[in-house]
mmCIF file of C-alpha atoms in Angstrom:
data_model
loop_
_atom_site.group_PDB
_atom_site.id
_atom_site.type_symbol
_atom_site.label_atom_id
_atom_site.label_comp_id
_atom_site.label_asym_id
_atom_site.label_seq_id
_atom_site.Cartn_x
_atom_site.Cartn_y
_atom_site.Cartn_z
ATOM 1 C CA MET A 1 210.687 -57.245 203.093
ATOM 2 C CA THR A 2 209.032 -53.961 202.176
ATOM 3 C CA ASP A 3 206.257 -52.802 199.889
ATOM 4 C CA SER A 4 206.743 -50.394 196.986
ATOM 5 C CA SER A 5 206.555 -47.402 199.348
ATOM 6 C CA GLY A 6 209.340 -48.785 201.537
ATOM 7 C CA ALA A 7 207.042 -49.766 204.411
ATOM 8 C CA VAL A 8 208.162 -52.891 206.284
ATOM 9 C CA LEU A 9 205.930 -55.970 205.896
ATOM 10 C CA PRO A 10 206.192 -58.211 208.980
ATOM 11 C CA GLY A 11 204.508 -61.599 209.309
ATOM 12 C CA VAL A 12 204.564 -62.492 205.621
ATOM 13 C CA THR A 13 205.126 -66.184 204.885
ATOM 14 C CA ILE A 14 207.680 -66.729 202.129
ATOM 15 C CA VAL A 15 207.641 -70.165 200.512
ATOM 16 C CA ILE A 16 210.329 -71.354 198.104
ATOM 17 C CA GLU A 17 210.159 -74.516 196.016
ATOM 18 C CA ASN A 18 213.044 -76.286 194.310
ATOM 19 C CA LEU A 19 211.772 -76.762 190.758
ATOM 20 C CA GLY A 20 213.964 -79.810 190.291
ATOM 21 C CA THR A 21 213.033 -81.782 193.405
ATOM 22 C CA GLY A 22 209.740 -80.187 194.441
ATOM 23 C CA ALA A 23 211.088 -79.644 197.959
ATOM 24 C CA THR A 24 209.740 -76.556 199.733
ATOM 25 C CA ARG A 25 210.892 -74.388 202.601
ATOM 26 C CA SER A 26 209.203 -71.477 204.300
ATOM 27 C CA SER A 27 210.202 -68.478 206.359
ATOM 28 C CA VAL A 28 208.272 -65.655 208.008
ATOM 29 C CA SER A 29 209.363 -62.048 207.819
ATOM 30 C CA SER A 30 210.254 -60.513 211.182
ATOM 31 C CA ASP A 31 209.088 -57.223 212.686
ATOM 32 C CA THR A 32 211.896 -55.589 210.723
ATOM 33 C CA GLY A 33 210.878 -57.328 207.481
ATOM 34 C CA ASP A 34 213.830 -59.729 207.482
ATOM 35 C CA TYR A 35 213.678 -63.407 206.527
ATOM 36 C CA VAL A 36 216.337 -66.096 206.079
ATOM 37 C CA PHE A 37 216.785 -69.401 204.230
ATOM 38 C CA ASN A 38 219.857 -71.332 205.377
ATOM 39 C CA LEU A 39 221.972 -73.814 203.395
ATOM 40 C CA LEU A 40 219.832 -74.035 200.266
ATOM 41 C CA PRO A 41 220.904 -76.664 197.721
ATOM 42 C CA SER A 42 221.827 -75.245 194.334
ATOM 43 C CA GLY A 43 219.030 -75.164 191.768
ATOM 44 C CA ARG A 44 216.194 -73.063 190.388
ATOM 45 C CA TYR A 45 213.520 -71.978 192.849
ATOM 46 C CA SER A 46 210.071 -70.449 192.634
ATOM 47 C CA VAL A 47 209.004 -67.997 195.324
ATOM 48 C CA ARG A 48 205.543 -67.158 196.605
ATOM 49 C CA PHE A 49 204.395 -64.787 199.314
ATOM 50 C CA GLU A 50 201.417 -66.031 201.285
ATOM 51 C CA LEU A 51 198.986 -63.477 202.752
ATOM 52 C CA HIS A 52 201.153 -60.656 201.427
ATOM 53 C CA PHE A 53 198.712 -59.706 198.688
ATOM 54 C CA LYS A 54 195.758 -59.664 201.071
ATOM 55 C CA ALA A 55 197.749 -57.323 203.304
ATOM 56 C CA VAL A 56 198.488 -55.088 200.316
ATOM 57 C CA ARG A 57 194.804 -55.085 199.370
ATOM 58 C CA LYS A 58 193.874 -53.949 202.884
ATOM 59 C CA LYS A 59 196.349 -51.069 202.727
ATOM 60 C CA PHE A 60 194.738 -49.780 199.546
ATOM 61 C CA GLU A 61 191.227 -50.267 200.926
ATOM 62 C CA ASP A 62 192.135 -48.426 204.128
ATOM 63 C CA ALA A 63 193.432 -45.547 201.988
ATOM 64 C CA GLY A 64 190.205 -45.461 199.946
ATOM 65 C CA ILE A 65 191.969 -46.503 196.731
ATOM 66 C CA ALA A 66 190.198 -48.892 194.340
ATOM 67 C CA LEU A 67 192.501 -51.260 192.460
ATOM 68 C CA PHE A 68 191.621 -51.855 188.811
ATOM 69 C CA ALA A 69 194.131 -54.287 187.311
ATOM 70 C CA TYR A 70 197.231 -56.256 188.264
ATOM 71 C CA THR A 71 200.109 -56.323 185.774
ATOM 72 C CA VAL A 72 202.013 -59.582 185.284
ATOM 73 C CA ASN A 73 204.391 -60.116 182.378
ATOM 74 C CA PHE A 74 204.102 -63.850 181.709
ATOM 75 C CA ARG A 75 207.190 -65.156 179.937
ATOM 76 C CA ASN A 76 208.223 -68.437 178.356
ATOM 77 C CA ASP A 77 210.074 -69.658 181.441
ATOM 78 C CA PHE A 78 207.011 -69.418 183.726
ATOM 79 C CA THR A 79 205.983 -72.786 185.130
ATOM 80 C CA ASP A 80 202.293 -73.690 185.215
ATOM 81 C CA ASP A 81 202.409 -73.186 188.985
ATOM 82 C CA GLU A 82 203.764 -69.671 188.507
ATOM 83 C CA LEU A 83 201.021 -68.889 185.984
ATOM 84 C CA GLU A 84 198.318 -69.990 188.394
ATOM 85 C CA LYS A 85 199.883 -68.321 191.426
ATOM 86 C CA SER A 86 199.930 -65.015 189.557
ATOM 87 C CA ILE A 87 196.207 -65.310 188.962
ATOM 88 C CA GLU A 88 195.654 -66.216 192.614
ATOM 89 C CA GLN A 89 197.567 -63.067 193.561
ATOM 90 C CA ALA A 90 195.141 -60.971 191.519
ATOM 91 C CA LYS A 91 192.227 -62.630 193.309
ATOM 92 C CA ALA A 92 193.841 -61.914 196.687
ATOM 93 C CA LEU A 93 194.016 -58.253 195.657
ATOM 94 C CA GLY A 94 190.294 -58.339 194.856
ATOM 95 C CA ILE A 95 190.953 -57.704 191.166
ATOM 96 C CA SER A 96 189.219 -59.344 188.210
ATOM 97 C CA ILE A 97 191.650 -58.150 185.499
ATOM 98 C CA ILE A 98 195.288 -58.997 184.861
ATOM 99 C CA ALA A 99 197.136 -56.854 182.320
ATOM 100 C CA ALA A 100 199.784 -58.966 180.633
ATOM 101 C CA THR A 101 202.670 -58.568 178.262
ATOM 102 C CA THR A 102 203.058 -62.148 177.134
ATOM 103 C CA PRO A 103 203.912 -64.149 174.009
ATOM 104 C CA LEU A 104 201.011 -65.759 172.172
ATOM 105 C CA SER A 105 202.480 -69.167 172.964
ATOM 106 C CA VAL A 106 202.256 -68.476 176.698
ATOM 107 C CA ALA A 107 198.763 -67.009 176.336
ATOM 108 C CA LYS A 108 197.596 -70.458 175.228
ATOM 109 C CA ARG A 109 198.883 -71.918 178.494
ATOM 110 C CA LEU A 110 197.002 -69.286 180.482
ATOM 111 C CA VAL A 111 193.592 -70.334 179.177
ATOM 112 C CA PRO A 112 192.732 -73.056 181.743
ATOM 113 C CA PHE A 113 193.866 -70.920 184.686
ATOM 114 C CA ALA A 114 191.961 -67.809 183.598
ATOM 115 C CA GLU A 115 188.821 -69.855 183.011
ATOM 116 C CA ARG A 116 189.133 -71.828 186.256
ATOM 117 C CA HIS A 117 189.493 -68.672 188.349
ATOM 118 C CA LYS A 118 187.220 -66.493 186.153
ATOM 119 C CA ILE A 119 189.893 -63.802 185.864
ATOM 120 C CA TYR A 120 190.143 -61.676 182.719
ATOM 121 C CA VAL A 121 193.599 -61.402 181.149
ATOM 122 C CA ALA A 122 194.032 -58.272 179.023
ATOM 123 C CA MET A 123 196.829 -58.664 176.486
ATOM 124 C CA HIS A 124 199.182 -55.711 176.099
ATOM 125 C CA GLY A 125 200.888 -55.159 172.774
ATOM 126 C CA HIS A 126 204.064 -53.453 171.614
ATOM 127 C CA SER A 127 205.250 -52.295 168.197
ATOM 128 C CA ASN A 128 207.308 -55.298 167.058
ATOM 129 C CA VAL A 129 205.259 -56.478 164.090
ATOM 130 C CA HIS A 130 207.989 -58.860 162.911
ATOM 131 C CA ASP A 131 207.774 -61.333 165.815
ATOM 132 C CA THR A 132 204.686 -63.479 165.227
ATOM 133 C CA ASP A 133 204.707 -64.637 168.868
ATOM 134 C CA GLU A 134 204.328 -61.096 170.207
ATOM 135 C CA PHE A 135 201.188 -58.958 170.427
ATOM 136 C CA SER A 136 201.333 -55.864 168.243
ATOM 137 C CA GLY A 137 198.354 -55.430 165.936
ATOM 138 C CA PRO A 138 194.772 -56.484 165.205
ATOM 139 C CA GLU A 139 195.668 -59.955 163.934
ATOM 140 C CA SER A 140 197.559 -60.978 167.053
ATOM 141 C CA PHE A 141 194.842 -59.610 169.340
ATOM 142 C CA SER A 142 192.204 -61.529 167.378
ATOM 143 C CA LYS A 143 194.129 -64.743 167.971
ATOM 144 C CA ALA A 144 194.030 -64.146 171.720
ATOM 145 C CA LEU A 145 190.326 -63.316 171.761
ATOM 146 C CA ALA A 146 189.636 -66.579 169.945
ATOM 147 C CA MET A 147 191.436 -68.571 172.649
ATOM 148 C CA SER A 148 189.166 -67.754 175.587
ATOM 149 C CA LYS A 149 186.155 -65.718 176.619
ATOM 150 C CA TYR A 150 188.323 -64.487 179.502
ATOM 151 C CA PHE A 151 190.885 -62.850 177.234
ATOM 152 C CA ARG A 152 190.670 -59.131 176.582
ATOM 153 C CA ILE A 153 192.850 -56.312 175.223
ATOM 154 C CA ASN A 154 194.901 -53.701 177.070
ATOM 155 C CA LEU A 155 195.500 -51.424 174.089
ATOM 156 C CA ASP A 156 198.597 -49.244 174.184
ATOM 157 C CA VAL A 157 197.669 -46.470 171.771
ATOM 158 C CA GLY A 158 201.271 -45.287 171.482
ATOM 159 C CA HIS A 159 202.699 -48.678 170.556
ATOM 160 C CA PHE A 160 199.711 -49.337 168.283
ATOM 161 C CA THR A 161 200.430 -46.103 166.418
ATOM 162 C CA ALA A 162 204.161 -46.854 166.243
ATOM 163 C CA ALA A 163 203.240 -50.169 164.601
ATOM 164 C CA ASN A 164 201.318 -48.115 161.976
ATOM 165 C CA PHE A 165 197.802 -49.108 163.039
ATOM 166 C CA ASP A 166 194.802 -46.798 163.534
ATOM 167 C CA ALA A 167 193.930 -46.711 167.236
ATOM 168 C CA VAL A 168 190.694 -44.747 166.808
ATOM 169 C CA THR A 169 189.223 -47.152 164.268
ATOM 170 C CA TYR A 170 190.367 -50.169 166.244
ATOM 171 C CA ILE A 171 188.783 -48.926 169.474
ATOM 172 C CA ARG A 172 185.542 -48.098 167.663
ATOM 173 C CA ASP A 173 185.379 -51.590 166.162
ATOM 174 C CA ASN A 174 186.565 -53.563 169.211
ATOM 175 C CA HIS A 175 185.538 -51.544 172.267
ATOM 176 C CA ASP A 176 183.635 -54.454 173.812
ATOM 177 C CA ASN A 177 186.893 -56.376 174.175
ATOM 178 C CA ILE A 178 189.096 -53.546 175.480
ATOM 179 C CA THR A 179 189.452 -53.201 179.250
ATOM 180 C CA HIS A 180 191.763 -50.199 179.362
ATOM 181 C CA LEU A 181 194.225 -48.075 177.414
ATOM 182 C CA HIS A 182 197.837 -47.088 177.946
ATOM 183 C CA MET A 183 198.197 -43.502 176.800
ATOM 184 C CA LYS A 184 201.498 -42.264 175.390
ATOM 185 C CA ASP A 185 202.664 -40.351 172.319
ATOM 186 C CA ARG A 186 204.929 -42.124 169.824
ATOM 187 C CA LYS A 187 205.973 -41.559 166.237
ATOM 188 C CA LYS A 188 204.900 -43.955 163.482
ATOM 189 C CA ASN A 189 207.240 -46.506 161.882
ATOM 190 C CA ASP A 190 208.358 -47.741 165.321
ATOM 191 C CA GLY A 191 209.394 -44.211 166.213
ATOM 192 C CA PRO A 192 210.363 -42.907 169.651
ATOM 193 C CA ASN A 193 208.285 -41.866 172.633
ATOM 194 C CA MET A 194 207.685 -38.120 172.545
ATOM 195 C CA PRO A 195 206.340 -35.481 174.938
ATOM 196 C CA TRP A 196 202.579 -35.467 174.525
ATOM 197 C CA GLY A 197 201.505 -33.462 171.510
ATOM 198 C CA GLU A 198 204.820 -33.909 169.687
ATOM 199 C CA GLY A 199 204.290 -37.460 168.420
ATOM 200 C CA GLU A 200 201.781 -38.923 165.973
ATOM 201 C CA THR A 201 199.507 -40.817 168.365
ATOM 202 C CA PRO A 202 195.872 -39.609 168.165
ATOM 203 C CA ILE A 203 195.547 -39.080 171.920
ATOM 204 C CA ARG A 204 192.921 -36.343 171.646
ATOM 205 C CA GLN A 205 190.841 -38.260 169.102
ATOM 206 C CA VAL A 206 190.918 -41.398 171.247
ATOM 207 C CA LEU A 207 189.773 -39.519 174.346
ATOM 208 C CA LEU A 208 186.999 -37.749 172.451
ATOM 209 C CA LEU A 209 185.809 -41.097 171.082
ATOM 210 C CA LEU A 210 185.578 -42.511 174.614
ATOM 211 C CA LYS A 211 183.691 -39.411 175.706
ATOM 212 C CA GLU A 212 181.309 -39.384 172.738
ATOM 213 C CA LYS A 213 180.483 -43.095 172.812
ATOM 214 C CA LYS A 214 180.648 -43.418 176.614
ATOM 215 C CA TYR A 215 182.707 -46.577 176.308
ATOM 216 C CA PRO A 216 183.517 -48.021 179.766
ATOM 217 C CA ILE A 217 187.236 -48.044 178.934
ATOM 218 C CA ARG A 218 189.757 -46.512 181.315
ATOM 219 C CA ALA A 219 192.677 -44.489 179.972
ATOM 220 C CA PHE A 220 195.900 -44.559 181.988
ATOM 221 C CA VAL A 221 198.881 -42.257 181.564
ATOM 222 C CA GLU A 222 202.051 -44.213 180.833
ATOM 223 C CA TYR A 223 205.041 -41.916 181.166
ATOM 224 C CA GLU A 224 207.843 -43.195 178.924
ATOM 225 C CA TYR A 225 209.352 -40.180 177.143
ATOM 226 C CA ARG A 226 212.425 -38.344 178.413
ATOM 227 C CA GLY A 227 210.972 -35.376 180.263
ATOM 228 C CA THR A 228 212.583 -32.275 181.722
ATOM 229 C CA GLY A 229 210.951 -32.557 185.138
ATOM 230 C CA THR A 230 210.411 -35.241 187.739
ATOM 231 C CA PRO A 231 208.167 -38.199 186.852
ATOM 232 C CA ILE A 232 205.429 -36.651 188.999
ATOM 233 C CA ASP A 233 205.755 -33.332 187.169
ATOM 234 C CA GLU A 234 205.634 -35.042 183.777
ATOM 235 C CA VAL A 235 202.594 -37.156 184.654
ATOM 236 C CA LYS A 236 200.829 -33.981 185.766
ATOM 237 C CA LYS A 237 201.595 -32.499 182.327
ATOM 238 C CA CYS A 238 200.064 -35.572 180.687
ATOM 239 C CA MET A 239 196.960 -35.316 182.858
ATOM 240 C CA SER A 240 196.608 -31.646 181.937
ATOM 241 C CA TYR A 241 196.887 -32.583 178.263
ATOM 242 C CA MET A 242 194.056 -35.092 178.683
ATOM 243 C CA ARG A 243 191.852 -32.587 180.497
ATOM 244 C CA ARG A 244 192.370 -30.009 177.744
ATOM 245 C CA ALA A 245 191.552 -32.617 175.116
ATOM 246 C CA LEU A 246 188.274 -33.418 176.847
ATOM 247 C CA ALA A 247 187.291 -29.817 177.620
#
């Protein structure tokens, strides 16, 4: 077992549960990060990693990095236990916000867990306006906000523009319910991701609105276009674009 940087994670307890029988087994990762489950019966299993998220939190804290949100894409096949465990993981990381791409039908199931643990779930939308169970525009976000006081919006200004909605107006009217933004440049009419400045997303206008109104909304670069350099190089270009917009 390793973390996202490739560092070995020893001493992590891995627990698996057979979703048909409820039977559980556990294993602990070795000094080399290895763990083994022998002779498992066939079936569907859930997996959880105990203490792992607290260890991850400590690594960030030791590096002086403050975590803001934890992304979990809740899907239809999540069990209630998996929904709650995901929220517990966010708490173990010391985070009060989960950013989620999830169907509206699953968002309803999240309500009791978010409210029990007092964790905000910020719904992330895409540009598919034809699927009424997916988040895309103002109407779908309003439905989520009506479900729970712990539901918020993670607005993706690129997808919002591609769905032919006005990101600037929406942020101005709903800033109290927006935790953070995903910044990218897309064309309207469900058009493609473009290098920043070549699409139709009002990136500069959005940033200037945040600056003018001093909204406590964070704006994160989301690199999704096909660039000519490495991902690091392209993200640096995006950051430079944002700095110029705010100058």
